[in-house]
mmCIF file of C-alpha atoms and ligand atoms in Angstrom:
data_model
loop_
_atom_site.group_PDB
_atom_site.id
_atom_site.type_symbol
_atom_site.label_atom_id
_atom_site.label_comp_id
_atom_site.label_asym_id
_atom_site.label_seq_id
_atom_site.Cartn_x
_atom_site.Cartn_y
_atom_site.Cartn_z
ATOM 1 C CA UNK A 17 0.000 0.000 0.000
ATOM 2 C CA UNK A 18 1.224 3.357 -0.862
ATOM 3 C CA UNK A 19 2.148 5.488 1.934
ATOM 4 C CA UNK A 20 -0.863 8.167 1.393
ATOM 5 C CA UNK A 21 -2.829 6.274 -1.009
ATOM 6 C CA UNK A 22 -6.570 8.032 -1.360
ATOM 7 C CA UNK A 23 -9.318 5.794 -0.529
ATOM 8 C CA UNK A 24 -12.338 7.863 -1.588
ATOM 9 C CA UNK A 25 -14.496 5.896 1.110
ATOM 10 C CA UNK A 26 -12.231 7.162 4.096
ATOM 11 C CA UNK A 27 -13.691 10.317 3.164
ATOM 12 C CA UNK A 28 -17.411 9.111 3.980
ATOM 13 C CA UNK A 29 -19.711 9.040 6.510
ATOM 14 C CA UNK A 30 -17.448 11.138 8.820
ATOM 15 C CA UNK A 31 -20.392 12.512 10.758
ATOM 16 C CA UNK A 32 -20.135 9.571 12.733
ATOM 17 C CA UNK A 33 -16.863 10.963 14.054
ATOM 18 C CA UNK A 34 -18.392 13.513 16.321
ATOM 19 C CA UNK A 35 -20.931 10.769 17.739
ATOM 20 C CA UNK A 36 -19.070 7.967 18.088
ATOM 21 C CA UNK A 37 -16.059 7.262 19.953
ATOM 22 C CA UNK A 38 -14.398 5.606 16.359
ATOM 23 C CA UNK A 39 -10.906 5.296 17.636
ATOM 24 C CA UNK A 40 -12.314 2.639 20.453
ATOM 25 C CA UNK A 41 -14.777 0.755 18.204
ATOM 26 C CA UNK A 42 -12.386 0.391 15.548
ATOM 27 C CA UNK A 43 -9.577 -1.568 18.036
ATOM 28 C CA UNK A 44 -12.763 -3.270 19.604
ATOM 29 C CA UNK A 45 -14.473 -4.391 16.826
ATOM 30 C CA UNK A 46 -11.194 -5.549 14.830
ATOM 31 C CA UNK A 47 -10.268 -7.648 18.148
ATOM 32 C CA UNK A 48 -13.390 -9.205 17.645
ATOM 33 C CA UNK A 49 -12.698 -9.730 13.383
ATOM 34 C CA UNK A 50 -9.309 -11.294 14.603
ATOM 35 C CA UNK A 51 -11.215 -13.783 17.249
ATOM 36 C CA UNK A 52 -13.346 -14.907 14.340
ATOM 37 C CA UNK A 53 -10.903 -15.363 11.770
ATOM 38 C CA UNK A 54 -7.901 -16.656 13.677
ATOM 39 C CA UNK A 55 -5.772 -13.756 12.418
ATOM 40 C CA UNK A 56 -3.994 -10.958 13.278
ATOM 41 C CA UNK A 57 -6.060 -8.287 11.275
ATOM 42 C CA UNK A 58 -7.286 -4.925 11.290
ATOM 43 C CA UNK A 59 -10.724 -3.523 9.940
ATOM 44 C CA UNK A 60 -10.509 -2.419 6.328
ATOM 45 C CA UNK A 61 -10.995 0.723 4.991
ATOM 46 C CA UNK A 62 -14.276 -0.828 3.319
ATOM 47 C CA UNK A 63 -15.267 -2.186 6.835
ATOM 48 C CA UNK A 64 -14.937 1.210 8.495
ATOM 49 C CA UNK A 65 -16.918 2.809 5.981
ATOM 50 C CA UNK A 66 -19.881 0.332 6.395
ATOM 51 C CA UNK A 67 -19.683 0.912 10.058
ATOM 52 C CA UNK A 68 -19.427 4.504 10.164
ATOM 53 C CA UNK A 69 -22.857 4.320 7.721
ATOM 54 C CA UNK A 70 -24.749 2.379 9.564
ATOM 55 C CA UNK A 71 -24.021 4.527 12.981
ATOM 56 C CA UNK A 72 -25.256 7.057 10.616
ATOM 57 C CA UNK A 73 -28.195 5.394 10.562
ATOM 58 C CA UNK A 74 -28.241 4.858 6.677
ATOM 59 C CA UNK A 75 -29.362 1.714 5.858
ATOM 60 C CA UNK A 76 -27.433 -1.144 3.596
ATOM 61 C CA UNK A 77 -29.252 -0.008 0.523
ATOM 62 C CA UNK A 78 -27.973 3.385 0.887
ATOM 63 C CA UNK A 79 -24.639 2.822 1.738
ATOM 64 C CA UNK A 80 -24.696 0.393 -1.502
ATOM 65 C CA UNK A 81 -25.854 3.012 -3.637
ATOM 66 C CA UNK A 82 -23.249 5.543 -2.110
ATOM 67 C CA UNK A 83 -21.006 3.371 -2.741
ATOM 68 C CA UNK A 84 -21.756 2.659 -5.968
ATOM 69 C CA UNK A 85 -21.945 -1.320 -5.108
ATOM 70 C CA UNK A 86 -24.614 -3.474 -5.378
ATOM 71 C CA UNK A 87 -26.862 -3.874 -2.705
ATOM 72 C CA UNK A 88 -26.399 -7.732 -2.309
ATOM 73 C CA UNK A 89 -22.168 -7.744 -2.236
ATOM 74 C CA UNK A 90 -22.944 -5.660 0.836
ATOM 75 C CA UNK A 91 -25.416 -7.271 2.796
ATOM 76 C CA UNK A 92 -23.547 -10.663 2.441
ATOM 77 C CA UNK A 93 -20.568 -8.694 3.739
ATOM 78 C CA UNK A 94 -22.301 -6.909 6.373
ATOM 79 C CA UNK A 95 -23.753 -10.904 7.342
ATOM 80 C CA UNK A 96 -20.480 -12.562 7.070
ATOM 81 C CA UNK A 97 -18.436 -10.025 9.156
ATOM 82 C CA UNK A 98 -19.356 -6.518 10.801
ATOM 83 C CA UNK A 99 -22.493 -8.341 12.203
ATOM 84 C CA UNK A 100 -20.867 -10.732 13.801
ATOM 85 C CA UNK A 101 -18.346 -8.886 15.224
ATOM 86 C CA UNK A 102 -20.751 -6.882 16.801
ATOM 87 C CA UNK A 103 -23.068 -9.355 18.571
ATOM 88 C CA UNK A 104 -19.743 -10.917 19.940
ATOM 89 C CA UNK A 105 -18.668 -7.014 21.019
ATOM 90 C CA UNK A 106 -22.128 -6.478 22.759
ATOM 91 C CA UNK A 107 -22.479 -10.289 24.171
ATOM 92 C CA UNK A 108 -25.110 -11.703 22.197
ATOM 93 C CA UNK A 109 -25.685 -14.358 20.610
ATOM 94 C CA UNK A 110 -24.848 -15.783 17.015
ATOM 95 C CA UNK A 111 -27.037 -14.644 14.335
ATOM 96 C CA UNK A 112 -29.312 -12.565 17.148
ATOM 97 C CA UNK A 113 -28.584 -9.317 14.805
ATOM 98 C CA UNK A 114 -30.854 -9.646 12.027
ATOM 99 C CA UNK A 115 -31.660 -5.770 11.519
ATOM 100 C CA UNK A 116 -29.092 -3.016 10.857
ATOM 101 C CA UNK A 117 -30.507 -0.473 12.885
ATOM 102 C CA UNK A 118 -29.404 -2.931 15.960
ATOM 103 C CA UNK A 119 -25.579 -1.966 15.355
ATOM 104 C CA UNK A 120 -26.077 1.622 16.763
ATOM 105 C CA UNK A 121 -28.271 0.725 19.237
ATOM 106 C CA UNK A 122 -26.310 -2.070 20.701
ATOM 107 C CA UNK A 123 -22.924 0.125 20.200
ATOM 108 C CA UNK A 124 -24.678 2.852 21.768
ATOM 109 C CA UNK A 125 -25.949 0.315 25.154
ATOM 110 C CA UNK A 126 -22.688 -0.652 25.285
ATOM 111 C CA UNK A 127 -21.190 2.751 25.577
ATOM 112 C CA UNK A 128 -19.760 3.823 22.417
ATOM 113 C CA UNK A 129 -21.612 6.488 21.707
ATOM 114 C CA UNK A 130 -19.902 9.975 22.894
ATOM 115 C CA UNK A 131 -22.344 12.394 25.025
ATOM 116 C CA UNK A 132 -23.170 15.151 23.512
ATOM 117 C CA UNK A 133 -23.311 18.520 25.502
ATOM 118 C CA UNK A 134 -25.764 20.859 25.378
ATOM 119 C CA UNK A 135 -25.848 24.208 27.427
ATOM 120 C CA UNK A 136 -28.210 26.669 27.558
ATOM 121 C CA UNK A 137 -26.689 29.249 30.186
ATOM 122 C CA UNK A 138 -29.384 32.033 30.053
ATOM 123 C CA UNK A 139 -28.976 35.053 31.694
ATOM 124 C CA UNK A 140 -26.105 33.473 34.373
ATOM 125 C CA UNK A 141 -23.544 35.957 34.560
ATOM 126 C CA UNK A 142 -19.400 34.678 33.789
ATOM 127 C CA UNK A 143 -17.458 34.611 36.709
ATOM 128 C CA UNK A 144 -14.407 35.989 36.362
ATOM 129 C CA UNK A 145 -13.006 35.403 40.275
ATOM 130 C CA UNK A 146 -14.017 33.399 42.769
ATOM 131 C CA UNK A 147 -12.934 33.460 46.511
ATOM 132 C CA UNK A 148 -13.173 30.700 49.429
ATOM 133 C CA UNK A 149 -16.560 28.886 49.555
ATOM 134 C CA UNK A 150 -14.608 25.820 49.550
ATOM 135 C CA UNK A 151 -16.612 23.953 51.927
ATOM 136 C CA UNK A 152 -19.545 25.103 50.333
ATOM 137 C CA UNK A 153 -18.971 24.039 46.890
ATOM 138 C CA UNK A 154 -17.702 20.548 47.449
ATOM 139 C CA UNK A 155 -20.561 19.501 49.953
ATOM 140 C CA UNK A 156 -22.854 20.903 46.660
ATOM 141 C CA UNK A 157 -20.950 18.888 44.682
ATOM 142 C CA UNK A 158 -21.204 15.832 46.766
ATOM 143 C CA UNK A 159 -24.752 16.300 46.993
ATOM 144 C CA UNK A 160 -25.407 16.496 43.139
ATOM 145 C CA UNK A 161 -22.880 14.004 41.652
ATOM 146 C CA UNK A 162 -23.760 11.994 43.892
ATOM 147 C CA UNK A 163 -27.098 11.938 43.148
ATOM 148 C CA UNK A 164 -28.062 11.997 46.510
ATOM 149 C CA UNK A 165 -30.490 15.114 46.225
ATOM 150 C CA UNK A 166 -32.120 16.051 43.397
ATOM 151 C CA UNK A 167 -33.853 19.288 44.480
ATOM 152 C CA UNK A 168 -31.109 21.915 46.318
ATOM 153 C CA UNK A 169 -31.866 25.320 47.585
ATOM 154 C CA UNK A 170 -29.527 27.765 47.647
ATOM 155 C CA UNK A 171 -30.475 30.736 50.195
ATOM 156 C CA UNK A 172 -29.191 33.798 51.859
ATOM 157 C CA UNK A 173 -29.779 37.325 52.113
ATOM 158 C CA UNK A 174 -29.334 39.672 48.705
ATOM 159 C CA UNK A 175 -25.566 40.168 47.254
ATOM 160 C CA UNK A 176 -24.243 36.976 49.590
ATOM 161 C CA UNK A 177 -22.829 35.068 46.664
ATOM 162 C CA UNK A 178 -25.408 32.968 45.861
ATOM 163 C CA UNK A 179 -25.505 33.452 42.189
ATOM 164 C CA UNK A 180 -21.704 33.152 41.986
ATOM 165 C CA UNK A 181 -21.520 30.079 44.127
ATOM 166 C CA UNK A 182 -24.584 28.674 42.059
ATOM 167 C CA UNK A 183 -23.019 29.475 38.272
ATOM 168 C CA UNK A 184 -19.101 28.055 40.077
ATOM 169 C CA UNK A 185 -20.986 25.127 40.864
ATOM 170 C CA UNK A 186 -22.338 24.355 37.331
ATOM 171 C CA UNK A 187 -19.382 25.246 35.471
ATOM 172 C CA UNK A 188 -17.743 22.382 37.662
ATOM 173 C CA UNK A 189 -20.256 19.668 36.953
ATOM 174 C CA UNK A 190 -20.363 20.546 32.918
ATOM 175 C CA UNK A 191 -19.102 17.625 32.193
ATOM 176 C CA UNK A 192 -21.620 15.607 34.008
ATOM 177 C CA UNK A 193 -24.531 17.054 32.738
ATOM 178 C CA UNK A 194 -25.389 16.565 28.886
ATOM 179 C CA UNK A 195 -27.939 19.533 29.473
ATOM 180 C CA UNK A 196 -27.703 22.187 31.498
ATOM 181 C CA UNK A 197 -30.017 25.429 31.194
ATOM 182 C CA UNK A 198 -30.207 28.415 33.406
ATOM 183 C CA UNK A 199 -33.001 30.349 34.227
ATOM 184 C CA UNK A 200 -33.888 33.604 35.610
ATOM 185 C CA UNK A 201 -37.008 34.090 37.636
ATOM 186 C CA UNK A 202 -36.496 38.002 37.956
ATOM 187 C CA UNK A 203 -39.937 38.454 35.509
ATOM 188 C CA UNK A 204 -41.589 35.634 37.803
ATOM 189 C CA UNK A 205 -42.500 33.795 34.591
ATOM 190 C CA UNK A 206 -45.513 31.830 35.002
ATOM 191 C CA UNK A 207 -44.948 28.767 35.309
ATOM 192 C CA UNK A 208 -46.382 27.349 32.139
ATOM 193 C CA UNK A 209 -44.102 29.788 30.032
ATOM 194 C CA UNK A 210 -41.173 28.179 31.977
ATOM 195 C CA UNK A 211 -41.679 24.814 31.425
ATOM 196 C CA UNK A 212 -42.493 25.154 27.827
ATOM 197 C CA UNK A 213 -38.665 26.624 27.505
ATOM 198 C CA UNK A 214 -37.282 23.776 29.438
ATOM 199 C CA UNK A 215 -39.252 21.153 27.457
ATOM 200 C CA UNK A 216 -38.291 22.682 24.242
ATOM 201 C CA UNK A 217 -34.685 22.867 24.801
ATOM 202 C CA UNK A 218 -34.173 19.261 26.932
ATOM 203 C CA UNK A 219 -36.051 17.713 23.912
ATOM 204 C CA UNK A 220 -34.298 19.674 20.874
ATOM 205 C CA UNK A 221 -37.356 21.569 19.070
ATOM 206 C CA UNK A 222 -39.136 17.921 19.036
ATOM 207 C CA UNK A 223 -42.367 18.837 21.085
ATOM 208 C CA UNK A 224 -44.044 20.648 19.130
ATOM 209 C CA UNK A 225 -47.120 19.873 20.180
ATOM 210 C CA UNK A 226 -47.024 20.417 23.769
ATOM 211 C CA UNK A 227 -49.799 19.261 26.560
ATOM 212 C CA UNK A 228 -52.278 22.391 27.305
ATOM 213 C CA UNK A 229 -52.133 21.097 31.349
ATOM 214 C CA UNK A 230 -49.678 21.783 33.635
ATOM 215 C CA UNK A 231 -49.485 18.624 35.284
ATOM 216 C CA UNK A 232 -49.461 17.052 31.942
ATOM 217 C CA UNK A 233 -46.293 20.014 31.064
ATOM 218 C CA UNK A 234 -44.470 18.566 34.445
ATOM 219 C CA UNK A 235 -45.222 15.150 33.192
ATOM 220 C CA UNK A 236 -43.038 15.617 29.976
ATOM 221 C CA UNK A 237 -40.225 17.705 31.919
ATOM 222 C CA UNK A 238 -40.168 14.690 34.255
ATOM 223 C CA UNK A 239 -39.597 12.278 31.037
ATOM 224 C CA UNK A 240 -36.599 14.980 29.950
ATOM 225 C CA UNK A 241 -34.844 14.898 33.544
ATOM 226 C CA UNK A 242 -35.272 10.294 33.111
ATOM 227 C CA UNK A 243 -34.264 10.119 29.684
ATOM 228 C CA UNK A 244 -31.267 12.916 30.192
ATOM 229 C CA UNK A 245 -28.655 14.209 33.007
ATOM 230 C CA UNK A 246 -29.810 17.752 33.064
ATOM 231 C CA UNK A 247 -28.959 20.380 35.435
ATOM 232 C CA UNK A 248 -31.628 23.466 36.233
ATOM 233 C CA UNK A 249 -30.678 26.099 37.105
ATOM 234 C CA UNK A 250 -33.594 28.589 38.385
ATOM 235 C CA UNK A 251 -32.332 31.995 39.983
ATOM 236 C CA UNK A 252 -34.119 35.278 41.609
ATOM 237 C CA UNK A 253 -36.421 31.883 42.874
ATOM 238 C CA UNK A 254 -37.690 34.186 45.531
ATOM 239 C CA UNK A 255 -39.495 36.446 42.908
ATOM 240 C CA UNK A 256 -42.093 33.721 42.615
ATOM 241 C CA UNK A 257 -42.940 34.334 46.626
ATOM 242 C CA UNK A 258 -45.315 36.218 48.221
ATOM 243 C CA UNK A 259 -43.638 39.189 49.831
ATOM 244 C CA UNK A 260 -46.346 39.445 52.395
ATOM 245 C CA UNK A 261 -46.829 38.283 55.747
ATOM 246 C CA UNK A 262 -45.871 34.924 55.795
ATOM 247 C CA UNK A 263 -42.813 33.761 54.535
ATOM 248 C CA UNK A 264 -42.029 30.791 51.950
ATOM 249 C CA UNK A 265 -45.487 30.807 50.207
ATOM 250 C CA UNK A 266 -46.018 31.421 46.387
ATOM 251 C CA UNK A 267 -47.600 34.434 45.072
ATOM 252 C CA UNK A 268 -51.404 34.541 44.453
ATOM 253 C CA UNK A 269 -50.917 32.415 41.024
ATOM 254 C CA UNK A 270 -47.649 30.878 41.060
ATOM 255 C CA UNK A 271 -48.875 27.803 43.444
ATOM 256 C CA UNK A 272 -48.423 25.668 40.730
ATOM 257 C CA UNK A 273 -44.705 26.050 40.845
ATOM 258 C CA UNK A 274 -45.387 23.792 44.065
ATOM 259 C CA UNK A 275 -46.441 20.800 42.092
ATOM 260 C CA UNK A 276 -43.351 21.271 39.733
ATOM 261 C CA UNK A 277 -40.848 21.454 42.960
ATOM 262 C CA UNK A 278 -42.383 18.507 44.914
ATOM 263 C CA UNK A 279 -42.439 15.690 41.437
ATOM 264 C CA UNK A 280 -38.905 17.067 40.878
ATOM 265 C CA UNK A 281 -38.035 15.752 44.137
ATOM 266 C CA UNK A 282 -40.158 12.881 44.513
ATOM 267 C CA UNK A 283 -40.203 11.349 41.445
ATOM 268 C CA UNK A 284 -37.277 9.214 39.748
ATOM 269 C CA UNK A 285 -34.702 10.468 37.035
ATOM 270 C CA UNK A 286 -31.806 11.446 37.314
ATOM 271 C CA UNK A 287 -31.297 15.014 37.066
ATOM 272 C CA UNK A 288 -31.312 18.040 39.490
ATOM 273 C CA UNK A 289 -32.476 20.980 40.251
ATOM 274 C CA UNK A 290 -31.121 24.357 41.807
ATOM 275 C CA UNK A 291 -33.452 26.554 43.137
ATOM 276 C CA UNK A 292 -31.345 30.248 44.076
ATOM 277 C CA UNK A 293 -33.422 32.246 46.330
ATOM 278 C CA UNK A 294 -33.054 35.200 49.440
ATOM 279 C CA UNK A 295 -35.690 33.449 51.432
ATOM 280 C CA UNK A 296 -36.265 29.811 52.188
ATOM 281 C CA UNK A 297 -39.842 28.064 50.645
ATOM 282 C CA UNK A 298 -41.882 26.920 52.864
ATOM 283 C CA UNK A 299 -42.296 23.665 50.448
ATOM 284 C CA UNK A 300 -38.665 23.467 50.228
ATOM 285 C CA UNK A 301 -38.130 23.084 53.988
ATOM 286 C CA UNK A 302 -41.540 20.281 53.790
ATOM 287 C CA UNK A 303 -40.082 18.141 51.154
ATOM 288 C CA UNK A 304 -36.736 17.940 53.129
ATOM 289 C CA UNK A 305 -38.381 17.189 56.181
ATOM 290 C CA UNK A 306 -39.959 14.575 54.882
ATOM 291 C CA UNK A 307 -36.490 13.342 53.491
ATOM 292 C CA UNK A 308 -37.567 13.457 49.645
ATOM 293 C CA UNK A 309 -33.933 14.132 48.113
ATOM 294 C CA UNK A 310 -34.232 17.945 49.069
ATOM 295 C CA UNK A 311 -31.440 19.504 50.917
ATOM 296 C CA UNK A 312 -30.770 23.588 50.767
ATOM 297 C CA UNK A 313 -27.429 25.476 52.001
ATOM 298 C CA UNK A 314 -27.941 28.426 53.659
ATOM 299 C CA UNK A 315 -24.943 31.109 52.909
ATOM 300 C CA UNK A 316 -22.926 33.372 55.478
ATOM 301 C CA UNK A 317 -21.014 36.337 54.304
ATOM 302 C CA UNK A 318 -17.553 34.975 53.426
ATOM 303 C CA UNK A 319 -14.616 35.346 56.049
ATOM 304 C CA UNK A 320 -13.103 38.620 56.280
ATOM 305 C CA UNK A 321 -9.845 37.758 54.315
ATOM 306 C CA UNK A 322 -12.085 36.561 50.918
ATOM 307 C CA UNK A 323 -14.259 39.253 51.574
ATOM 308 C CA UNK A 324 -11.817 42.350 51.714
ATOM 309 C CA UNK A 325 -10.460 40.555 48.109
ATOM 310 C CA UNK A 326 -14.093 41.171 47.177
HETATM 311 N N1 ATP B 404 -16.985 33.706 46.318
HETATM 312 C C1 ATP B 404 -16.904 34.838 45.623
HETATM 313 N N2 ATP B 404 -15.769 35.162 44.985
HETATM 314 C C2 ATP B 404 -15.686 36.290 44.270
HETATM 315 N N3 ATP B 404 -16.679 37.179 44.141
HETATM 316 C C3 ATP B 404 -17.840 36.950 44.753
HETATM 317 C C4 ATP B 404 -18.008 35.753 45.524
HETATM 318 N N4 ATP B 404 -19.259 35.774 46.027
HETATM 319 C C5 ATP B 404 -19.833 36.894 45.580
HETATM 320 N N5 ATP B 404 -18.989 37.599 44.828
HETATM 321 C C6 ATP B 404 -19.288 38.919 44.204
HETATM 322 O O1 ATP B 404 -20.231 39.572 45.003
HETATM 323 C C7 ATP B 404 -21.264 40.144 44.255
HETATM 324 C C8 ATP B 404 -22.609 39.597 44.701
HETATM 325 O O2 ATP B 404 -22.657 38.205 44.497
HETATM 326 P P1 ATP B 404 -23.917 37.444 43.895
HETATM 327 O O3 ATP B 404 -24.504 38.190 42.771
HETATM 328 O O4 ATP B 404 -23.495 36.061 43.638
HETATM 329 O O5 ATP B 404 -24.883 37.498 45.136
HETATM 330 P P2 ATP B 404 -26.380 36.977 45.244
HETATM 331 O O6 ATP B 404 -26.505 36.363 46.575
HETATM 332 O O7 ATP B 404 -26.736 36.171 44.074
HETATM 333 O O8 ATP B 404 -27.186 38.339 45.223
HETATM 334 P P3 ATP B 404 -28.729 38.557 44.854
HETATM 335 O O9 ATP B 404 -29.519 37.945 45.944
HETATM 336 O O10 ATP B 404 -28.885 40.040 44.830
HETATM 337 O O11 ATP B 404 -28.981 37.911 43.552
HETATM 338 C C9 ATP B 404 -20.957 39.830 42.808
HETATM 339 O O12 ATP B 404 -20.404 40.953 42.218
HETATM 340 C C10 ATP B 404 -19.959 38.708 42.846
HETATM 341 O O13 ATP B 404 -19.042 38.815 41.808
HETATM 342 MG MG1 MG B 405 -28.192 36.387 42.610
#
């Protein structure tokens, strides 16, 4: 082979490079070619290409025609070796892949497939310092990667740090999130308003046609926070309060926030929830009571020293 030979089908299909973790496959997959046929091989150029189609998701047919190949030399290729290779990859058995679409499905189970990032930061401002809080952001931390909480408060009186600690804290667990979209609640959005943003941008455009009902609204956010790791980010929280006599309730008309905190923390998926605020809710300080992976951190002004850097 000629050192920099062209092979015109290296050049296809290369989509699959951002979604796919290739390099890993390719050494996986060939380990499994050279199981099979008792030598010490690699996968072909012609191999690759097949692979990188299907994962795609274009079927045999098209890949023949791209190819300019017939449609049969492909599928008796695709039978005699990629298929195999990847039930023995994924652990099933012989002959138990009979439809293409079951390579990027079973890659994708068996953790090929690279996550893809997707951050909607809103209005949270950059941070362009950030002093002490030490304690405070690893017991966060601990909380949320952990996935020991799934609803966290974070409280204290106006210009504490609460938004800085809040946005610090996100920009640390980026890479665990695949989504993570901040909101701000200056405008006290009602509620319906918010959760159509959240839906819409935890499900890419693809509900178009949204539930009328709230409950039905939460229901679909719910399925987003199951299907995804996504982080929510909700500041100014105590805008949806009542500023009148009692403290912690919602504002004549923003009760139904309530429903949305309490299935966030009582229901399963695995995503969380920050919820920035001056003043504790009431429902907040209920729902951790009653142990349903809720937890808040109340912030003190920082020690002198961080504060004087301030
Ligand atoms: N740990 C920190 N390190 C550096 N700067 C900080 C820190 N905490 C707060 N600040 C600075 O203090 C100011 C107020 O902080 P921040 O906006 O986070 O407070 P807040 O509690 O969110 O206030 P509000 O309740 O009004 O929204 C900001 O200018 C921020 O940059
Ligand atoms: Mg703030």
């Amino acid at each position: 082979m000629a050192q920099g030979a062209f092979y015109p089908e290296d050049e296809l299909f290369l989509e699959a490079v951002k979604l796919w973790d290739l390099d890993n496959l390719y050494i996986d997959i060939a380990e499994q070619k050279q199981r099979e046929t008792q030598n010490k091989t690699t996968l072909t150029s012609v191999e690759k290409v097949y692979l990188r189609g299907l994962l795609c998701g274009y079927s045999p047919k098209k890949i023949a025609e791209t190819l300019h190949r017939s449609s049969n030399s492909i599928a008796v290729a695709l039978t005699r070796g990629l298929y195999r290779y990847v039930e023995a990859l994924t652990n099933r058995e012989l002959n138990s892949l009979t439809n293409w679409k079951d390579v990027s499905k079973w890659l994708e189970v068996a953790g090929y497939k690279m996550p893809q990032y997707h951050h909607d930061w809103g209005e949270a401002p950059e941070i362009y310092a950030f002093y002490g809080r030490t304690n405070e952001v690893n017991q966060l931390q601990q909380w949320i990667s952990k996935k020991q909480y799934s609803l966290v408060g974070i409280l204290g009186i106006g210009g504490i740090g609460k938004t800085t600690l809040a946005v610090k804290l996100a920009n640390n667990l980026q890479g665990e999130f695949e989504y993570i979209i901040w909101r701000n609640l200056r405008h006290a959005p009602p509620l319906k308003q918010l959760l159509v943003e959240l839906i819409q941008f935890l499900s890419h455009q693809q509900s178009f046609n949204l539930p009328e009902d709230i409950n039905a609204l939460i229901s679909s956010l719910i399925k987003c926070l199951q299907e995804h790791r996504c982080l929510i980010g909700l500041d100014d929280a105590e805008q949806i309060l009542s500023p009148g006599a009692i403290a912690g309730y919602y504002q004549a008309n923003y009760e139904d926030y309530g429903q949305l905190f309490r299935r966030v923390a009582q229901e399963k998926h695995q995503s969380a929830l920050l919820l920035i605020s001056w003043e504790k809710f009431l429902q907040l300080e209920l729902l951790e009571q009653k142990n349903n992976s809720t937890a808040s951190l109340t912030l003190k002004g920082l020690p002198t020293e961080e504060a004087e850097k301030i």
